[in-house]
Amino acid sequence: MGENIVNLEKKAKWVRNQVLEMCVGAGAGHIAPAYSCTDILVALYQGDILRVNPQNLAWEDRDRFILSKGQGCASLYAVLADMGFFPISELSSYTRLGSRLGGHSESNVPGVEAFTGSLGHGLALGAGMALAAKMDRKDYLAFVLLGDGELQEGSNWESMMFASHHHLDNLIAIVDRNSLQALDFTEQVLTLDPLTKKWEAFGWEVRTADGHSYDSLLSTLGDIRSRQSGKPLAVVALTTKGKGVSFMENSPIWHFRIPVGDELEQARKELA
Amino acid sequence: MRVEFFSSLYEIAAKDDRVILLVSDTGALVLDKFSQDKPDQFINVGIAEANMVGVAAGLAKSGKIVYIYAIIPFVTMRVFDQIRVDVCCDNLPVKAVGVGAGMDYSTLGPTHHALEDIALMRSLPQMTILSPCDSLSSAAFAQLSYETPGPVYIRLERYTESPVYSNPSEDFTDGLKILRKGGDLCIIATGRMVVTAQKAADELSHRSIDATVIDLYRIKPLNVELLTKAISGLKVVATLEEHSIIGGIGSAVSEVIAESGQAFQFKRLGLPDRFCRQYGTRKYLHTLNNLDASQVTSTILQMLK
């Protein structure tokens, strides 16, 4: 486990470096939102939680992963490239002329299951996929990674009701609870707390995790295929927006800002 | 019209268990048979249309062919973003079935009227729009929508006014049908207004004016070639629809005409650019908006002066 965690931490650092250079090269992109969920993505894909195969994209029994907070896609692209879904060399084309790597999660990209970026869509898509698995008596799981600010979209709460009503225990929602949204802290804009109680009240099993600790993430998701509650599962992952670069951390202005000059050098140094 | 559509869909679903029907607490007697006989292919998702469309897209991504059903505003306007992003961006086989074209729900007011749906759905890439005018075309469009690979919007009425088609093996692949040919003018109509167009054409014929009547049942993709050919040589063209004159078939046909290089005297007959806050029978509301057959006839006679 210890060696595995060190390896995952190395991968996360590599992903954060890739994200920085992709966005700096493009002159655009959501770096801080991508850093917030980097460790969750690395844990899911490279910590052997998700059942996917880069050599068989259409595998019917693969787990489905939806990045509902599509603005965090730079991290997802880097993870998918590292796993061999498409060449790592393609990452540098991010949002540039002719690239298929869009600034929001693009379903044309190998390994990306859904086109997201319009917030509040992913949970319903995941519920549909989980429902299809039940209908077809398949054992794959549907994972949806949501931003916390995104939960202000009412459509999520429709989907929460739907998932618990239909006993979609093969649906796992992970909330990237960094407590920030585009302009300010979530609790300043539109209160989300008590967040875990809200999910529970909507009929979900709820767990919390440290969204930057592989020990915490892997142990929280360790029994993911043998849960007995019969309910969909929400994991509220406590995270820091901008995690990995000190001056971006927990700072609203870095939602959609690209470092330049000394900032860029410092970011590179911290991620080295 | 609704009965025939869902009866036809029931037969399709009986043969293909990939066909799933989701409804957002919108019923019809005909749906009871579907829900009772095919409980594994039917879900009332509750009054939650945004989730309904997302679930439909998720099912469609997993190999299902999904029909979603509600009164028109709630399956088109309320969920425009979900249809746009989740369904159309990925060209998924999700078929939005809306009931209550125009002012079908005449007593229920603007919340339940459908004046803007064609305009919205027509703007979406990948979307096919089918607009039946009677029971036979309605039943046929259940099959046609099933055979059409991507997203489809079907604009239904609750009831048929009177039959337009009689041949059970009518071919609806052309996108439009010339119901009668006349050399003096052309009325291009869709939905139940096709019946009104036929009545107006009858009235005009009593005055020795011969009208061509076209049923434009597939609003998107428009068969531009056939439409251009059908109106070629006619000087006067009118469109007739129970939809806002902004963005409906009047707009669609005017776009074709404007780019045709031919000159026409052209008029859009439809609902004016305002909400209808009057109540009563549908016929009464038609009269208020100059959409009664005799009023249509008068408008066309004015055009011919």
Tab-separated table of C-alpha atoms in Angstrom, chain A:
chain	number	residue	atom	x	y	z
A	1	MET	CA	0.000	0.000	0.000
A	2	GLY	CA	2.758	2.446	1.017
A	3	GLU	CA	4.677	1.997	-2.216
A	4	ASN	CA	1.464	2.289	-4.197
A	5	ILE	CA	0.618	5.560	-2.488
A	6	VAL	CA	4.041	7.031	-3.197
A	7	ASN	CA	3.577	6.050	-6.820
A	8	LEU	CA	0.146	7.686	-6.978
A	9	GLU	CA	1.509	10.844	-5.416
A	10	LYS	CA	4.197	10.935	-8.096
A	11	LYS	CA	1.563	10.512	-10.774
A	12	ALA	CA	-0.488	13.335	-9.285
A	13	LYS	CA	2.516	15.627	-9.361
A	14	TRP	CA	3.083	14.713	-13.004
A	15	VAL	CA	-0.599	15.443	-13.759
A	16	ARG	CA	-0.411	18.834	-12.054
A	17	ASN	CA	2.681	19.694	-14.067
A	18	GLN	CA	0.962	18.669	-17.282
A	19	VAL	CA	-2.108	20.742	-16.404
A	20	LEU	CA	0.039	23.785	-15.739
A	21	GLU	CA	1.906	23.527	-19.036
A	22	MET	CA	-1.270	22.716	-21.010
A	23	CYS	CA	-3.068	25.783	-19.682
A	24	VAL	CA	-0.050	28.078	-19.874
A	25	GLY	CA	0.569	26.939	-23.453
A	26	ALA	CA	-3.049	27.501	-24.371
A	27	GLY	CA	-3.244	30.761	-22.456
A	28	ALA	CA	-6.528	29.548	-21.002
A	29	GLY	CA	-7.982	26.880	-18.777
A	30	HIS	CA	-9.238	26.096	-15.294
A	31	ILE	CA	-6.074	25.182	-13.396
A	32	ALA	CA	-7.302	25.518	-9.823
A	33	PRO	CA	-10.508	23.480	-10.409
A	34	ALA	CA	-8.378	20.781	-12.068
A	35	TYR	CA	-5.932	20.670	-9.139
A	36	SER	CA	-8.788	20.332	-6.699
A	37	CYS	CA	-9.831	17.003	-8.224
A	38	THR	CA	-6.444	15.714	-9.420
A	39	ASP	CA	-5.952	13.303	-6.537
A	40	ILE	CA	-9.496	11.975	-6.809
A	41	LEU	CA	-8.961	11.250	-10.513
A	42	VAL	CA	-5.583	9.622	-9.950
A	43	ALA	CA	-7.023	7.488	-7.148
A	44	LEU	CA	-9.968	6.377	-9.262
A	45	TYR	CA	-8.103	5.629	-12.482
A	46	GLN	CA	-4.643	4.691	-11.284
A	47	GLY	CA	-5.491	3.382	-7.828
A	48	ASP	CA	-7.395	0.457	-9.379
A	49	ILE	CA	-10.832	1.674	-8.364
A	50	LEU	CA	-12.284	2.110	-11.845
A	51	ARG	CA	-12.620	-0.920	-14.103
A	52	VAL	CA	-11.555	0.493	-17.474
A	53	ASN	CA	-9.352	-0.672	-20.310
A	54	PRO	CA	-7.583	1.845	-22.568
A	55	GLN	CA	-7.299	-0.855	-25.240
A	56	ASN	CA	-11.027	-1.547	-25.303
A	57	LEU	CA	-12.999	1.702	-25.187
A	58	ALA	CA	-16.305	0.051	-26.087
A	59	TRP	CA	-16.011	-2.667	-23.440
A	60	GLU	CA	-19.616	-3.114	-22.325
A	61	ASP	CA	-18.713	-4.018	-18.764
A	62	ARG	CA	-16.420	-1.054	-18.141
A	63	ASP	CA	-17.210	1.303	-15.312
A	64	ARG	CA	-18.542	4.654	-16.481
A	65	PHE	CA	-16.910	7.797	-15.138
A	66	ILE	CA	-18.423	11.223	-15.704
A	67	LEU	CA	-16.612	14.416	-14.832
A	68	SER	CA	-19.691	16.519	-14.202
A	69	LYS	CA	-17.521	19.510	-13.300
A	70	GLY	CA	-16.291	19.572	-16.891
A	71	GLN	CA	-14.050	22.563	-16.227
A	72	GLY	CA	-11.651	20.239	-14.415
A	73	CYS	CA	-10.963	18.312	-17.626
A	74	ALA	CA	-7.272	19.173	-17.964
A	75	SER	CA	-6.513	16.781	-15.104
A	76	LEU	CA	-8.750	14.103	-16.605
A	77	TYR	CA	-7.058	14.412	-19.999
A	78	ALA	CA	-3.623	14.067	-18.372
A	79	VAL	CA	-4.677	10.973	-16.418
A	80	LEU	CA	-6.256	9.369	-19.494
A	81	ALA	CA	-3.153	10.100	-21.582
A	82	ASP	CA	-0.898	8.665	-18.886
A	83	MET	CA	-2.987	5.486	-18.952
A	84	GLY	CA	-2.675	5.177	-22.709
A	85	PHE	CA	-6.144	6.229	-23.842
A	86	PHE	CA	-4.411	8.607	-26.262
A	87	PRO	CA	-0.812	9.801	-26.745
A	88	ILE	CA	0.723	11.969	-24.039
A	89	SER	CA	2.154	14.140	-26.808
A	90	GLU	CA	-1.399	15.219	-27.627
A	91	LEU	CA	-1.790	17.008	-24.279
A	92	SER	CA	0.158	20.003	-25.541
A	93	SER	CA	-2.547	20.607	-28.148
A	94	TYR	CA	-5.078	21.372	-25.380
A	95	THR	CA	-7.718	23.822	-26.717
A	96	ARG	CA	-5.474	24.787	-29.636
A	97	LEU	CA	-6.286	24.839	-33.347
A	98	GLY	CA	-7.403	21.434	-34.554
A	99	SER	CA	-7.275	19.826	-31.102
A	100	ARG	CA	-9.968	17.483	-29.823
A	101	LEU	CA	-9.050	18.394	-26.244
A	102	GLY	CA	-11.611	21.044	-25.422
A	103	GLY	CA	-11.717	23.359	-22.444
A	104	HIS	CA	-14.593	21.357	-21.041
A	105	SER	CA	-14.739	17.583	-20.909
A	106	GLU	CA	-15.156	16.547	-24.557
A	107	SER	CA	-16.826	13.239	-25.382
A	108	ASN	CA	-14.780	12.971	-28.576
A	109	VAL	CA	-11.711	12.275	-26.445
A	110	PRO	CA	-10.983	8.546	-25.989
A	111	GLY	CA	-11.967	7.487	-22.477
A	112	VAL	CA	-14.285	10.448	-21.846
A	113	GLU	CA	-17.824	9.137	-21.360
A	114	ALA	CA	-19.820	12.358	-21.473
A	115	PHE	CA	-19.734	15.862	-22.799
A	116	THR	CA	-19.926	18.074	-19.739
A	117	GLY	CA	-19.389	21.688	-18.831
A	118	SER	CA	-22.977	22.783	-18.487
A	119	LEU	CA	-23.236	22.194	-14.765
A	120	GLY	CA	-25.876	20.012	-13.200
A	121	HIS	CA	-26.011	17.434	-16.000
A	122	GLY	CA	-23.626	14.685	-14.939
A	123	LEU	CA	-25.551	13.070	-12.115
A	124	ALA	CA	-28.592	12.412	-14.303
A	125	LEU	CA	-26.372	10.919	-17.006
A	126	GLY	CA	-24.720	8.687	-14.431
A	127	ALA	CA	-28.124	7.677	-13.072
A	128	GLY	CA	-29.174	6.698	-16.600
A	129	MET	CA	-26.052	4.597	-17.026
A	130	ALA	CA	-26.538	2.961	-13.638
A	131	LEU	CA	-30.168	2.260	-14.503
A	132	ALA	CA	-29.106	0.679	-17.796
A	133	ALA	CA	-26.717	-1.599	-15.879
A	134	LYS	CA	-29.601	-2.720	-13.677
A	135	MET	CA	-31.846	-3.287	-16.693
A	136	ASP	CA	-29.162	-5.326	-18.435
A	137	ARG	CA	-28.103	-7.148	-15.254
A	138	LYS	CA	-24.550	-5.929	-15.578
A	139	ASP	CA	-22.242	-5.244	-12.674
A	140	TYR	CA	-20.454	-2.127	-13.863
A	141	LEU	CA	-20.559	0.991	-11.721
A	142	ALA	CA	-21.293	4.584	-12.712
A	143	PHE	CA	-19.140	7.255	-11.048
A	144	VAL	CA	-19.920	10.961	-11.205
A	145	LEU	CA	-17.504	13.599	-9.956
A	146	LEU	CA	-19.356	16.772	-9.043
A	147	GLY	CA	-18.148	20.195	-8.075
A	148	ASP	CA	-19.569	21.431	-4.799
A	149	GLY	CA	-20.687	24.749	-6.273
A	150	GLU	CA	-22.348	22.727	-9.007
A	151	LEU	CA	-24.750	21.344	-6.419
A	152	GLN	CA	-26.476	24.716	-6.486
A	153	GLU	CA	-28.014	23.554	-9.783
A	154	GLY	CA	-31.445	22.181	-8.908
A	155	SER	CA	-31.264	19.371	-11.443
A	156	ASN	CA	-28.841	17.519	-9.139
A	157	TRP	CA	-31.494	17.209	-6.491
A	158	GLU	CA	-33.930	15.728	-8.991
A	159	SER	CA	-31.302	13.125	-9.802
A	160	MET	CA	-30.581	12.428	-6.145
A	161	MET	CA	-34.255	11.650	-5.585
A	162	PHE	CA	-34.376	9.500	-8.701
A	163	ALA	CA	-31.269	7.489	-7.816
A	164	SER	CA	-32.390	6.613	-4.308
A	165	HIS	CA	-35.976	5.937	-5.343
A	166	HIS	CA	-34.744	3.449	-7.928
A	167	HIS	CA	-32.162	1.887	-5.578
A	168	LEU	CA	-29.247	2.679	-7.852
A	169	ASP	CA	-26.604	1.301	-5.515
A	170	ASN	CA	-24.300	1.052	-8.528
A	171	LEU	CA	-24.116	4.858	-8.722
A	172	ILE	CA	-21.326	6.668	-6.867
A	173	ALA	CA	-21.247	10.443	-6.638
A	174	ILE	CA	-18.042	12.070	-5.479
A	175	VAL	CA	-18.293	15.711	-4.444
A	176	ASP	CA	-15.155	17.786	-4.866
A	177	ARG	CA	-15.831	19.821	-1.734
A	178	ASN	CA	-13.307	22.624	-2.088
A	179	SER	CA	-15.811	25.177	-0.719
A	180	LEU	CA	-15.134	27.615	-3.540
A	181	GLN	CA	-17.041	28.453	-6.688
A	182	ALA	CA	-16.175	30.823	-9.525
A	183	LEU	CA	-16.455	34.086	-7.628
A	184	ASP	CA	-16.420	33.317	-3.936
A	185	PHE	CA	-16.701	30.728	-1.169
A	186	THR	CA	-19.792	28.551	-1.543
A	187	GLU	CA	-21.076	29.387	1.906
A	188	GLN	CA	-20.920	33.080	1.043
A	189	VAL	CA	-22.794	32.674	-2.240
A	190	LEU	CA	-25.400	30.009	-1.571
A	191	THR	CA	-25.093	27.813	1.487
A	192	LEU	CA	-24.519	24.111	0.849
A	193	ASP	CA	-24.005	22.919	4.428
A	194	PRO	CA	-24.994	20.704	6.079
A	195	LEU	CA	-24.040	18.927	2.872
A	196	THR	CA	-23.703	15.346	4.096
A	197	LYS	CA	-27.044	15.545	5.883
A	198	LYS	CA	-28.690	16.763	2.697
A	199	TRP	CA	-27.434	13.759	0.728
A	200	GLU	CA	-28.543	11.468	3.551
A	201	ALA	CA	-31.967	13.073	3.581
A	202	PHE	CA	-32.241	12.330	-0.121
A	203	GLY	CA	-31.727	8.641	0.565
A	204	TRP	CA	-28.021	8.205	-0.131
A	205	GLU	CA	-25.318	6.451	1.837
A	206	VAL	CA	-22.782	9.176	2.590
A	207	ARG	CA	-19.085	8.998	3.378
A	208	THR	CA	-16.480	11.680	3.732
A	209	ALA	CA	-12.859	11.485	2.691
A	210	ASP	CA	-9.760	13.601	2.503
A	211	GLY	CA	-9.696	14.341	-1.214
A	212	HIS	CA	-5.928	14.735	-1.266
A	213	SER	CA	-5.020	11.645	0.772
A	214	TYR	CA	-4.682	8.404	-1.181
A	215	ASP	CA	-4.894	6.465	2.034
A	216	SER	CA	-8.236	8.100	2.767
A	217	LEU	CA	-9.606	7.917	-0.781
A	218	LEU	CA	-8.629	4.291	-1.378
A	219	SER	CA	-9.936	3.100	1.962
A	220	THR	CA	-13.198	5.016	1.478
A	221	LEU	CA	-13.687	3.419	-1.928
A	222	GLY	CA	-12.132	0.048	-1.037
A	223	ASP	CA	-15.425	-1.858	-0.704
A	224	ILE	CA	-17.049	-0.146	-3.661
A	225	ARG	CA	-18.182	-3.408	-5.318
A	226	SER	CA	-19.439	-5.094	-2.184
A	227	ARG	CA	-21.460	-2.434	-0.401
A	228	GLN	CA	-24.616	-3.716	1.267
A	229	SER	CA	-26.633	-0.559	1.950
A	230	GLY	CA	-28.674	-0.877	-1.245
A	231	LYS	CA	-28.375	2.893	-1.662
A	232	PRO	CA	-26.422	5.063	-4.070
A	233	LEU	CA	-23.217	6.296	-2.470
A	234	ALA	CA	-22.074	9.897	-2.097
A	235	VAL	CA	-18.485	10.557	-1.091
A	236	VAL	CA	-17.921	14.113	0.043
A	237	ALA	CA	-14.215	14.577	-0.622
A	238	LEU	CA	-12.769	17.494	1.310
A	239	THR	CA	-10.378	19.262	-1.025
A	240	THR	CA	-8.463	22.487	-1.551
A	241	LYS	CA	-9.017	24.393	-4.751
A	242	GLY	CA	-5.679	24.996	-6.467
A	243	LYS	CA	-4.027	22.210	-4.412
A	244	GLY	CA	-0.323	21.915	-5.134
A	245	VAL	CA	0.557	25.532	-5.868
A	246	SER	CA	0.584	27.571	-2.676
A	247	PHE	CA	-0.602	30.895	-4.046
A	248	MET	CA	-3.492	29.303	-5.936
A	249	GLU	CA	-4.760	27.354	-2.951
A	250	ASN	CA	-8.085	28.419	-1.538
A	251	SER	CA	-8.026	31.695	-3.444
A	252	PRO	CA	-11.105	32.634	-5.496
A	253	ILE	CA	-9.242	34.627	-8.146
A	254	TRP	CA	-7.460	31.536	-9.455
A	255	HIS	CA	-10.657	29.860	-10.718
A	256	PHE	CA	-9.844	30.762	-14.308
A	257	ARG	CA	-6.499	32.520	-14.207
A	258	ILE	CA	-3.202	31.560	-15.804
A	259	PRO	CA	0.062	32.352	-13.978
A	260	VAL	CA	2.591	34.513	-15.756
A	261	GLY	CA	6.170	35.682	-15.068
A	262	ASP	CA	7.301	35.106	-11.482
A	263	GLU	CA	4.044	33.339	-10.665
A	264	LEU	CA	4.696	30.795	-13.356
A	265	GLU	CA	8.249	30.204	-12.195
A	266	GLN	CA	7.105	29.739	-8.636
A	267	ALA	CA	4.365	27.319	-9.690
A	268	ARG	CA	6.895	25.275	-11.667
A	269	LYS	CA	9.277	25.261	-8.702
A	270	GLU	CA	6.588	24.082	-6.291
A	271	LEU	CA	5.526	21.299	-8.632
A	272	ALA	CA	9.077	20.145	-9.385
